[in-house]
Amino acid sequence: MRIAVAVSGGVDSLCALLLLRRAGHDVLALHGFFLPEQPQPPPGGACDPLPGLEAACRALDLPLHTMDLRAVFQREVMTPFAKSYAEGRTPNPCAHCNRAVKFGALLDAALSLGADKLATGHYARLLSGRQGEKDAPPFLAAAHDRAKDQSYFLSLVPAARLRYALFPLADQDKARSVALVAAAGLAVPLPRESQDICFVPESDAAYRPFLAAQWRAQGLEPPGEGPLLLASESGGAAGDLREIGRHQGLWRYTEGQRKGLGIAHSESLYVLRKDRTNNALIVGPRALLGMRACLTGPANILVPPEHWPEDVLARLRHRQRAVPAHAALVGDRLRITLEAPQLPSAPGQVAALYDAGGRVLAGGVVEEIR
């Protein structure tokens, strides 16, 4: 088997490369250029992973290939990310990158180089497909290290693509990955843990100009300030809302947010929802924060619904644990009803369904919360 390993310069992908090389596979390293400002090849410097990757590949005696994927990354990830923010949503670009770029364009590049599989440094498992079905795709499942599990971010990758995937880190934790790479004497080109959104500036002062530049390029102008409405304890129906201030643009807020609302009140207030039609931000006390159901866009079905258990687990944000729920397909969309109210997700976030064994049943992008 010939295996291409997607290497970013971080310790996880370097560990995946090391493990597969030691296992005796025919391995090649594949590095994609994603960021628009990153030239090809990038100049040497502290943030340039290429010299370090070249040194690691020389030490392991295997080839390194590079691919220019900046145009597809802009089209499939950055442009929809900015558009979603302009619409007042809270997007999850990592899930779209995994679907369209890493297991889309990068996988295509790996196959064109003669690879049979594409391995990555994701912490997730792939289980054998259904017995008795020829060429059945594998099941995606949560990693053994639940603290690092990334199956949530992979839940939008189609099953047909997962059949080409390998996750060598599925059965180990982060500490072991770091230790293995160090013991092998390999220097990690990018030793710092990557941030959640790799292409967005870390500072708030740079984040907003970044979005503004993206909007200008797309000819977008997100709605500006609007009414900030307080919901009463009776539930926040239209007649129970009163204006207590002005918000600075719906894109600056997300459901469940408490800090940064810019208004003084006798008790802590949280963002309950966004009324995009009227450009209004509805806030209220924590007692009104519970979310009971959501509806997604078109679902990525990884296990046929007839094989779903009656009770599933739903994970509605990256940092939220999976909670008991019931799910059904409505056309091609997922309707998820929670057994107990939870802190809200947000339109634009991913909803991933699991069974009790950790298998991912389906994933979709949240469109409505209730």
mmCIF file of C-alpha atoms in Angstrom:
data_model
loop_
_atom_site.group_PDB
_atom_site.id
_atom_site.type_symbol
_atom_site.label_atom_id
_atom_site.label_comp_id
_atom_site.label_asym_id
_atom_site.label_seq_id
_atom_site.Cartn_x
_atom_site.Cartn_y
_atom_site.Cartn_z
ATOM 1 C CA MET A 1 0.000 0.000 0.000
ATOM 2 C CA ARG A 2 1.254 3.471 -0.872
ATOM 3 C CA ILE A 3 0.201 6.093 1.656
ATOM 4 C CA ALA A 4 0.355 9.860 1.333
ATOM 5 C CA VAL A 5 0.567 11.676 4.661
ATOM 6 C CA ALA A 6 -0.752 15.230 4.864
ATOM 7 C CA VAL A 7 1.889 17.149 6.817
ATOM 8 C CA SER A 8 1.267 20.656 8.081
ATOM 9 C CA GLY A 9 4.400 21.063 10.169
ATOM 10 C CA GLY A 10 2.716 20.268 13.477
ATOM 11 C CA VAL A 11 3.601 17.402 15.803
ATOM 12 C CA ASP A 12 0.480 15.328 15.046
ATOM 13 C CA SER A 13 0.985 15.017 11.297
ATOM 14 C CA LEU A 14 4.706 14.445 11.843
ATOM 15 C CA CYS A 15 3.884 11.605 14.249
ATOM 16 C CA ALA A 16 1.507 10.054 11.693
ATOM 17 C CA LEU A 17 4.321 10.188 9.132
ATOM 18 C CA LEU A 18 6.747 8.553 11.568
ATOM 19 C CA LEU A 19 4.382 5.744 12.566
ATOM 20 C CA LEU A 20 3.550 4.767 8.999
ATOM 21 C CA ARG A 21 7.194 4.874 7.940
ATOM 22 C CA ARG A 22 8.163 2.625 10.846
ATOM 23 C CA ALA A 23 5.360 0.215 9.920
ATOM 24 C CA GLY A 24 7.115 -0.371 6.599
ATOM 25 C CA HIS A 25 4.602 1.273 4.259
ATOM 26 C CA ASP A 26 5.526 3.010 1.024
ATOM 27 C CA VAL A 27 5.084 6.555 2.331
ATOM 28 C CA LEU A 28 5.200 10.014 0.795
ATOM 29 C CA ALA A 29 4.657 13.333 2.552
ATOM 30 C CA LEU A 30 2.247 15.864 1.077
ATOM 31 C CA HIS A 31 2.178 19.509 2.146
ATOM 32 C CA GLY A 32 -0.532 21.842 0.881
ATOM 33 C CA PHE A 33 -0.263 25.619 0.593
ATOM 34 C CA PHE A 34 -3.621 26.929 1.828
ATOM 35 C CA LEU A 35 -3.258 30.518 2.992
ATOM 36 C CA PRO A 36 -3.653 33.194 0.303
ATOM 37 C CA GLU A 37 -0.661 35.264 1.443
ATOM 38 C CA GLN A 38 1.601 32.186 1.527
ATOM 39 C CA PRO A 39 3.803 32.179 -1.601
ATOM 40 C CA GLN A 40 4.981 28.982 -3.162
ATOM 41 C CA PRO A 41 7.501 28.043 -2.048
ATOM 42 C CA PRO A 42 7.287 30.187 1.092
ATOM 43 C CA PRO A 43 10.375 32.130 2.145
ATOM 44 C CA GLY A 44 12.397 30.761 5.051
ATOM 45 C CA GLY A 45 11.497 32.112 8.462
ATOM 46 C CA ALA A 46 10.233 31.214 11.901
ATOM 47 C CA CYS A 47 6.702 30.501 10.644
ATOM 48 C CA ASP A 48 7.780 28.650 7.510
ATOM 49 C CA PRO A 49 7.315 24.873 8.018
ATOM 50 C CA LEU A 50 8.823 23.787 4.700
ATOM 51 C CA PRO A 51 12.542 23.652 5.666
ATOM 52 C CA GLY A 52 11.671 21.653 8.785
ATOM 53 C CA LEU A 53 9.480 19.274 6.802
ATOM 54 C CA GLU A 54 12.231 18.791 4.241
ATOM 55 C CA ALA A 55 14.673 17.950 7.055
ATOM 56 C CA ALA A 56 12.237 15.467 8.630
ATOM 57 C CA CYS A 57 11.625 13.753 5.307
ATOM 58 C CA ARG A 58 15.357 13.483 4.667
ATOM 59 C CA ALA A 59 15.795 11.896 8.093
ATOM 60 C CA LEU A 60 13.038 9.391 7.337
ATOM 61 C CA ASP A 61 14.250 8.876 3.746
ATOM 62 C CA LEU A 62 10.964 9.612 2.027
ATOM 63 C CA PRO A 63 9.803 12.140 -0.582
ATOM 64 C CA LEU A 64 7.998 15.402 0.133
ATOM 65 C CA HIS A 65 5.528 16.824 -2.384
ATOM 66 C CA THR A 66 3.876 20.249 -2.244
ATOM 67 C CA MET A 67 0.536 21.299 -3.705
ATOM 68 C CA ASP A 68 -0.831 24.805 -4.276
ATOM 69 C CA LEU A 69 -4.371 24.678 -2.884
ATOM 70 C CA ARG A 70 -4.784 28.381 -2.157
ATOM 71 C CA ALA A 71 -7.514 28.951 -4.735
ATOM 72 C CA VAL A 72 -9.661 26.039 -3.553
ATOM 73 C CA PHE A 73 -9.131 27.030 0.110
ATOM 74 C CA GLN A 74 -10.291 30.557 -0.647
ATOM 75 C CA ARG A 75 -13.311 29.317 -2.605
ATOM 76 C CA GLU A 76 -14.416 26.503 -0.311
ATOM 77 C CA VAL A 77 -13.458 27.811 3.128
ATOM 78 C CA MET A 78 -12.605 31.500 3.436
ATOM 79 C CA THR A 79 -15.276 32.927 1.135
ATOM 80 C CA PRO A 80 -18.169 30.941 2.712
ATOM 81 C CA PHE A 81 -16.754 31.741 6.191
ATOM 82 C CA ALA A 82 -16.923 35.491 5.604
ATOM 83 C CA LYS A 83 -20.331 35.271 3.914
ATOM 84 C CA SER A 84 -21.738 33.274 6.830
ATOM 85 C CA TYR A 85 -20.498 35.863 9.321
ATOM 86 C CA ALA A 86 -22.042 38.649 7.255
ATOM 87 C CA GLU A 87 -25.369 36.822 7.500
ATOM 88 C CA GLY A 88 -25.123 36.786 11.304
ATOM 89 C CA ARG A 89 -24.172 33.112 11.616
ATOM 90 C CA THR A 90 -21.296 31.503 13.532
ATOM 91 C CA PRO A 91 -19.489 29.315 10.977
ATOM 92 C CA ASN A 92 -17.247 26.312 11.597
ATOM 93 C CA PRO A 93 -14.645 26.483 8.813
ATOM 94 C CA CYS A 94 -12.546 23.514 10.007
ATOM 95 C CA ALA A 95 -15.336 21.068 9.194
ATOM 96 C CA HIS A 96 -15.691 22.506 5.685
ATOM 97 C CA CYS A 97 -11.923 22.413 5.185
ATOM 98 C CA ASN A 98 -11.836 18.713 6.061
ATOM 99 C CA ARG A 99 -14.641 17.984 3.602
ATOM 100 C CA ALA A 100 -13.662 20.141 0.631
ATOM 101 C CA VAL A 101 -9.913 20.642 0.974
ATOM 102 C CA LYS A 102 -8.143 17.952 3.021
ATOM 103 C CA PHE A 103 -10.376 15.059 1.947
ATOM 104 C CA GLY A 104 -11.344 16.859 -1.239
ATOM 105 C CA ALA A 105 -8.600 18.554 -3.243
ATOM 106 C CA LEU A 106 -5.687 17.243 -1.166
ATOM 107 C CA LEU A 107 -6.975 13.672 -1.368
ATOM 108 C CA ASP A 108 -7.345 14.063 -5.140
ATOM 109 C CA ALA A 109 -3.731 15.219 -5.272
ATOM 110 C CA ALA A 110 -2.626 12.202 -3.229
ATOM 111 C CA LEU A 111 -4.434 9.807 -5.536
ATOM 112 C CA SER A 112 -2.893 11.494 -8.577
ATOM 113 C CA LEU A 113 0.538 10.753 -7.068
ATOM 114 C CA GLY A 114 -0.325 7.062 -6.943
ATOM 115 C CA ALA A 115 -1.293 6.865 -3.285
ATOM 116 C CA ASP A 116 -3.916 4.370 -2.149
ATOM 117 C CA LYS A 117 -4.704 6.232 1.078
ATOM 118 C CA LEU A 118 -4.357 9.690 2.613
ATOM 119 C CA ALA A 119 -3.310 9.727 6.268
ATOM 120 C CA THR A 120 -3.646 12.743 8.535
ATOM 121 C CA GLY A 121 -2.820 13.641 12.116
ATOM 122 C CA HIS A 122 -6.484 13.749 13.164
ATOM 123 C CA TYR A 123 -7.476 12.039 16.396
ATOM 124 C CA ALA A 124 -10.358 9.864 15.189
ATOM 125 C CA ARG A 125 -11.028 6.196 14.477
ATOM 126 C CA LEU A 126 -12.121 4.313 11.391
ATOM 127 C CA LEU A 127 -13.967 1.054 12.095
ATOM 128 C CA SER A 128 -14.611 -1.771 9.648
ATOM 129 C CA GLY A 129 -17.725 -1.389 7.535
ATOM 130 C CA ARG A 130 -20.815 -3.572 7.708
ATOM 131 C CA GLN A 131 -20.081 -7.268 7.389
ATOM 132 C CA GLY A 132 -21.345 -8.930 4.253
ATOM 133 C CA GLU A 133 -21.190 -5.719 2.174
ATOM 134 C CA LYS A 134 -18.463 -5.729 -0.430
ATOM 135 C CA ASP A 135 -16.279 -2.603 -0.349
ATOM 136 C CA ALA A 136 -18.375 -1.112 2.461
ATOM 137 C CA PRO A 137 -16.905 2.227 3.602
ATOM 138 C CA PRO A 138 -15.503 2.366 7.119
ATOM 139 C CA PHE A 139 -17.338 3.887 10.045
ATOM 140 C CA LEU A 140 -16.020 7.140 11.455
ATOM 141 C CA ALA A 141 -15.819 7.058 15.263
ATOM 142 C CA ALA A 142 -14.540 9.114 18.169
ATOM 143 C CA ALA A 143 -10.880 8.706 19.133
ATOM 144 C CA HIS A 144 -9.859 6.900 22.293
ATOM 145 C CA ASP A 145 -8.487 10.184 23.646
ATOM 146 C CA ARG A 146 -11.794 12.041 23.990
ATOM 147 C CA ALA A 147 -9.975 15.225 25.049
ATOM 148 C CA LYS A 148 -8.386 15.412 21.570
ATOM 149 C CA ASP A 149 -11.148 13.712 19.579
ATOM 150 C CA GLN A 150 -11.684 15.391 16.192
ATOM 151 C CA SER A 151 -14.441 13.187 14.768
ATOM 152 C CA TYR A 152 -16.828 16.143 15.165
ATOM 153 C CA PHE A 153 -14.782 18.152 12.640
ATOM 154 C CA LEU A 154 -14.778 15.177 10.248
ATOM 155 C CA SER A 155 -18.528 14.537 10.344
ATOM 156 C CA LEU A 156 -19.157 16.372 7.051
ATOM 157 C CA VAL A 157 -16.668 14.219 5.081
ATOM 158 C CA PRO A 158 -18.632 11.848 2.810
ATOM 159 C CA ALA A 159 -18.320 8.112 3.426
ATOM 160 C CA ALA A 160 -16.992 7.650 -0.110
ATOM 161 C CA ARG A 161 -14.037 9.834 0.838
ATOM 162 C CA LEU A 162 -13.439 8.231 4.213
ATOM 163 C CA ARG A 163 -12.694 4.909 2.487
ATOM 164 C CA TYR A 164 -9.374 6.500 1.420
ATOM 165 C CA ALA A 165 -8.564 7.907 4.881
ATOM 166 C CA LEU A 166 -6.150 6.679 7.557
ATOM 167 C CA PHE A 167 -5.862 8.065 11.084
ATOM 168 C CA PRO A 168 -2.677 6.591 12.618
ATOM 169 C CA LEU A 169 -3.194 8.497 15.909
ATOM 170 C CA ALA A 170 -6.609 6.959 16.605
ATOM 171 C CA ASP A 171 -5.478 4.873 19.587
ATOM 172 C CA GLN A 172 -3.034 7.217 21.297
ATOM 173 C CA ASP A 173 -3.104 10.493 23.171
ATOM 174 C CA LYS A 174 -1.340 13.761 22.454
ATOM 175 C CA ALA A 175 1.375 13.177 25.031
ATOM 176 C CA ARG A 176 2.426 9.941 23.296
ATOM 177 C CA SER A 177 2.529 11.699 19.909
ATOM 178 C CA VAL A 178 4.834 14.368 21.314
ATOM 179 C CA ALA A 179 7.026 11.764 23.004
ATOM 180 C CA LEU A 180 7.370 9.586 19.880
ATOM 181 C CA VAL A 181 8.432 12.497 17.696
ATOM 182 C CA ALA A 182 10.921 13.712 20.308
ATOM 183 C CA ALA A 183 12.384 10.226 20.784
ATOM 184 C CA ALA A 184 12.912 9.959 17.025
ATOM 185 C CA GLY A 185 14.977 13.139 17.127
ATOM 186 C CA LEU A 186 12.660 14.992 14.744
ATOM 187 C CA ALA A 187 12.339 18.744 15.182
ATOM 188 C CA VAL A 188 8.738 19.945 14.908
ATOM 189 C CA PRO A 189 8.600 22.803 12.357
ATOM 190 C CA LEU A 190 5.521 24.344 13.986
ATOM 191 C CA PRO A 191 5.705 23.319 17.652
ATOM 192 C CA ARG A 192 2.922 25.657 18.721
ATOM 193 C CA GLU A 193 -0.548 24.106 18.871
ATOM 194 C CA SER A 194 -2.571 25.402 15.936
ATOM 195 C CA GLN A 195 -5.435 27.748 16.688
ATOM 196 C CA ASP A 196 -9.033 26.818 15.992
ATOM 197 C CA ILE A 197 -9.214 28.908 12.795
ATOM 198 C CA CYS A 198 -5.819 28.891 11.133
ATOM 199 C CA PHE A 199 -6.419 31.736 8.674
ATOM 200 C CA VAL A 200 -7.933 34.323 11.033
ATOM 201 C CA PRO A 201 -5.673 36.758 12.942
ATOM 202 C CA GLU A 202 -5.562 36.035 16.650
ATOM 203 C CA SER A 203 -6.034 39.604 17.861
ATOM 204 C CA ASP A 204 -9.469 41.225 17.834
ATOM 205 C CA ALA A 205 -7.900 44.349 16.343
ATOM 206 C CA ALA A 206 -6.833 42.348 13.258
ATOM 207 C CA TYR A 207 -9.855 40.007 13.150
ATOM 208 C CA ARG A 208 -12.366 42.681 12.157
ATOM 209 C CA PRO A 209 -10.240 44.201 9.377
ATOM 210 C CA PHE A 210 -9.693 40.679 8.053
ATOM 211 C CA LEU A 211 -13.450 40.135 7.756
ATOM 212 C CA ALA A 212 -13.936 43.607 6.285
ATOM 213 C CA ALA A 213 -11.386 42.827 3.552
ATOM 214 C CA GLN A 214 -13.132 39.546 2.762
ATOM 215 C CA TRP A 215 -16.502 41.309 2.557
ATOM 216 C CA ARG A 216 -15.144 43.993 0.243
ATOM 217 C CA ALA A 217 -13.763 41.295 -2.055
ATOM 218 C CA GLN A 218 -17.216 39.678 -2.191
ATOM 219 C CA GLY A 219 -19.157 42.911 -2.492
ATOM 220 C CA LEU A 220 -20.874 42.301 0.843
ATOM 221 C CA GLU A 221 -21.965 44.835 3.417
ATOM 222 C CA PRO A 222 -23.279 43.168 6.589
ATOM 223 C CA PRO A 223 -26.088 44.927 8.452
ATOM 224 C CA GLY A 224 -24.891 47.441 11.031
ATOM 225 C CA GLU A 225 -26.275 48.299 14.427
ATOM 226 C CA GLY A 226 -29.818 47.429 15.444
ATOM 227 C CA PRO A 227 -32.087 46.998 18.448
ATOM 228 C CA LEU A 228 -30.911 44.968 21.425
ATOM 229 C CA LEU A 229 -34.063 43.447 22.909
ATOM 230 C CA LEU A 230 -34.526 42.049 26.404
ATOM 231 C CA ALA A 231 -36.728 38.972 26.773
ATOM 232 C CA SER A 232 -38.780 38.569 29.913
ATOM 233 C CA GLU A 233 -38.955 35.427 32.045
ATOM 234 C CA SER A 234 -42.222 34.535 30.290
ATOM 235 C CA GLY A 235 -40.217 33.250 27.354
ATOM 236 C CA GLY A 236 -39.401 36.092 25.030
ATOM 237 C CA ALA A 237 -42.444 36.103 22.766
ATOM 238 C CA ALA A 238 -42.789 39.144 20.522
ATOM 239 C CA GLY A 239 -44.902 41.011 23.057
ATOM 240 C CA ASP A 240 -42.425 40.314 25.869
ATOM 241 C CA LEU A 241 -39.448 42.081 24.289
ATOM 242 C CA ARG A 242 -38.311 45.589 25.086
ATOM 243 C CA GLU A 243 -35.424 47.549 23.674
ATOM 244 C CA ILE A 244 -32.663 48.231 26.179
ATOM 245 C CA GLY A 245 -29.878 49.311 23.844
ATOM 246 C CA ARG A 246 -28.290 48.933 20.425
ATOM 247 C CA HIS A 247 -26.080 46.138 19.167
ATOM 248 C CA GLN A 248 -23.110 46.816 16.892
ATOM 249 C CA GLY A 249 -23.850 44.243 14.176
ATOM 250 C CA LEU A 250 -25.163 40.693 14.543
ATOM 251 C CA TRP A 251 -21.921 39.226 13.220
ATOM 252 C CA ARG A 252 -20.154 40.335 16.424
ATOM 253 C CA TYR A 253 -22.242 38.022 18.628
ATOM 254 C CA THR A 254 -23.078 34.349 18.943
ATOM 255 C CA GLU A 255 -25.844 32.454 20.696
ATOM 256 C CA GLY A 256 -25.017 31.760 24.330
ATOM 257 C CA GLN A 257 -22.571 34.672 24.577
ATOM 258 C CA ARG A 258 -22.453 36.524 27.906
ATOM 259 C CA LYS A 259 -19.447 38.845 27.810
ATOM 260 C CA GLY A 260 -18.999 41.782 25.486
ATOM 261 C CA LEU A 261 -22.647 42.765 25.088
ATOM 262 C CA GLY A 262 -21.848 46.365 26.036
ATOM 263 C CA ILE A 263 -24.812 46.927 28.301
ATOM 264 C CA ALA A 264 -25.243 47.158 32.056
ATOM 265 C CA HIS A 265 -28.082 45.241 33.681
ATOM 266 C CA SER A 266 -29.111 44.057 37.126
ATOM 267 C CA GLU A 267 -28.255 40.454 36.224
ATOM 268 C CA SER A 268 -26.061 38.684 33.695
ATOM 269 C CA LEU A 269 -27.555 38.615 30.219
ATOM 270 C CA TYR A 270 -26.924 36.097 27.441
ATOM 271 C CA VAL A 271 -27.554 36.113 23.715
ATOM 272 C CA LEU A 272 -30.687 34.016 23.255
ATOM 273 C CA ARG A 273 -31.032 34.313 19.495
ATOM 274 C CA LYS A 274 -30.628 36.613 16.518
ATOM 275 C CA ASP A 275 -33.585 37.970 14.577
ATOM 276 C CA ARG A 276 -31.902 38.340 11.197
ATOM 277 C CA THR A 277 -35.081 39.530 9.484
ATOM 278 C CA ASN A 278 -35.323 42.586 11.745
ATOM 279 C CA ASN A 279 -31.598 42.875 12.517
ATOM 280 C CA ALA A 280 -32.351 42.465 16.232
ATOM 281 C CA LEU A 281 -30.329 40.803 18.982
ATOM 282 C CA ILE A 282 -32.434 39.127 21.670
ATOM 283 C CA VAL A 283 -30.868 38.754 25.118
ATOM 284 C CA GLY A 284 -32.166 37.490 28.421
ATOM 285 C CA PRO A 285 -31.300 35.811 31.724
ATOM 286 C CA ARG A 286 -29.675 32.386 31.844
ATOM 287 C CA ALA A 287 -33.041 30.782 32.706
ATOM 288 C CA LEU A 288 -34.173 31.469 29.119
ATOM 289 C CA LEU A 289 -31.017 30.148 27.480
ATOM 290 C CA GLY A 290 -32.011 26.505 27.005
ATOM 291 C CA MET A 291 -32.099 25.025 23.500
ATOM 292 C CA ARG A 292 -34.412 22.070 22.890
ATOM 293 C CA ALA A 293 -34.121 21.321 19.171
ATOM 294 C CA CYS A 294 -32.373 22.245 15.948
ATOM 295 C CA LEU A 295 -32.690 21.711 12.212
ATOM 296 C CA THR A 296 -29.682 21.315 9.942
ATOM 297 C CA GLY A 297 -29.060 21.819 6.268
ATOM 298 C CA PRO A 298 -28.481 18.819 3.980
ATOM 299 C CA ALA A 299 -27.069 15.993 6.079
ATOM 300 C CA ASN A 300 -23.961 13.926 5.465
ATOM 301 C CA ILE A 301 -25.222 10.406 6.215
ATOM 302 C CA LEU A 302 -22.474 8.058 7.382
ATOM 303 C CA VAL A 303 -24.710 5.278 8.752
ATOM 304 C CA PRO A 304 -28.084 4.610 7.073
ATOM 305 C CA PRO A 305 -30.918 5.942 9.293
ATOM 306 C CA GLU A 306 -32.527 2.499 9.488
ATOM 307 C CA HIS A 307 -29.451 1.432 11.490
ATOM 308 C CA TRP A 308 -29.614 4.330 13.941
ATOM 309 C CA PRO A 309 -30.568 3.549 17.535
ATOM 310 C CA GLU A 310 -33.726 5.167 18.848
ATOM 311 C CA ASP A 311 -31.657 7.215 21.292
ATOM 312 C CA VAL A 312 -28.613 8.984 19.855
ATOM 313 C CA LEU A 313 -26.044 11.417 21.184
ATOM 314 C CA ALA A 314 -25.802 14.880 19.619
ATOM 315 C CA ARG A 315 -22.752 17.104 19.692
ATOM 316 C CA LEU A 316 -23.706 20.637 18.710
ATOM 317 C CA ARG A 317 -20.500 22.603 19.280
ATOM 318 C CA HIS A 318 -16.857 21.579 19.379
ATOM 319 C CA ARG A 319 -16.405 22.168 23.095
ATOM 320 C CA GLN A 320 -19.767 20.750 24.147
ATOM 321 C CA ARG A 321 -20.104 17.128 25.167
ATOM 322 C CA ALA A 322 -22.483 14.866 23.265
ATOM 323 C CA VAL A 323 -25.909 14.753 24.928
ATOM 324 C CA PRO A 324 -28.903 12.364 24.646
ATOM 325 C CA ALA A 325 -31.236 13.211 21.793
ATOM 326 C CA HIS A 326 -33.649 11.886 19.196
ATOM 327 C CA ALA A 327 -33.026 12.481 15.501
ATOM 328 C CA ALA A 328 -34.906 12.063 12.251
ATOM 329 C CA LEU A 329 -34.444 12.958 8.607
ATOM 330 C CA VAL A 330 -36.812 15.620 7.282
ATOM 331 C CA GLY A 331 -36.214 15.409 3.569
ATOM 332 C CA ASP A 332 -32.429 15.601 3.431
ATOM 333 C CA ARG A 333 -32.077 17.543 6.694
ATOM 334 C CA LEU A 334 -31.600 16.462 10.294
ATOM 335 C CA ARG A 335 -34.165 17.340 12.937
ATOM 336 C CA ILE A 336 -32.594 16.855 16.368
ATOM 337 C CA THR A 337 -34.627 16.985 19.564
ATOM 338 C CA LEU A 338 -32.707 17.064 22.834
ATOM 339 C CA GLU A 339 -33.880 15.095 25.833
ATOM 340 C CA ALA A 340 -33.085 18.041 28.109
ATOM 341 C CA PRO A 341 -32.465 21.732 27.327
ATOM 342 C CA GLN A 342 -28.835 22.590 26.633
ATOM 343 C CA LEU A 343 -26.775 25.710 26.141
ATOM 344 C CA PRO A 344 -27.519 26.782 22.581
ATOM 345 C CA SER A 345 -25.603 25.948 19.483
ATOM 346 C CA ALA A 346 -25.653 28.524 16.695
ATOM 347 C CA PRO A 347 -26.650 28.529 13.034
ATOM 348 C CA GLY A 348 -23.478 27.794 11.114
ATOM 349 C CA GLN A 349 -22.123 25.326 13.665
ATOM 350 C CA VAL A 350 -21.966 21.574 12.990
ATOM 351 C CA ALA A 351 -24.356 19.062 14.532
ATOM 352 C CA ALA A 352 -22.887 15.557 14.707
ATOM 353 C CA LEU A 353 -24.839 12.471 15.745
ATOM 354 C CA TYR A 354 -23.204 9.528 17.544
ATOM 355 C CA ASP A 355 -24.285 6.169 18.854
ATOM 356 C CA ALA A 356 -23.290 4.956 22.314
ATOM 357 C CA GLY A 357 -20.171 3.290 20.896
ATOM 358 C CA GLY A 358 -18.839 6.523 19.471
ATOM 359 C CA ARG A 359 -19.706 5.915 15.801
ATOM 360 C CA VAL A 360 -20.629 9.049 13.864
ATOM 361 C CA LEU A 361 -24.058 8.502 12.332
ATOM 362 C CA ALA A 362 -24.445 11.777 10.443
ATOM 363 C CA GLY A 363 -23.435 15.419 10.406
ATOM 364 C CA GLY A 364 -24.989 18.631 9.189
ATOM 365 C CA VAL A 365 -24.715 22.409 9.527
ATOM 366 C CA VAL A 366 -27.224 23.927 11.935
ATOM 367 C CA GLU A 367 -29.718 26.255 10.245
ATOM 368 C CA GLU A 368 -32.312 26.800 12.983
ATOM 369 C CA ILE A 369 -32.316 26.444 16.761
ATOM 370 C CA ARG A 370 -35.398 26.276 18.967
#
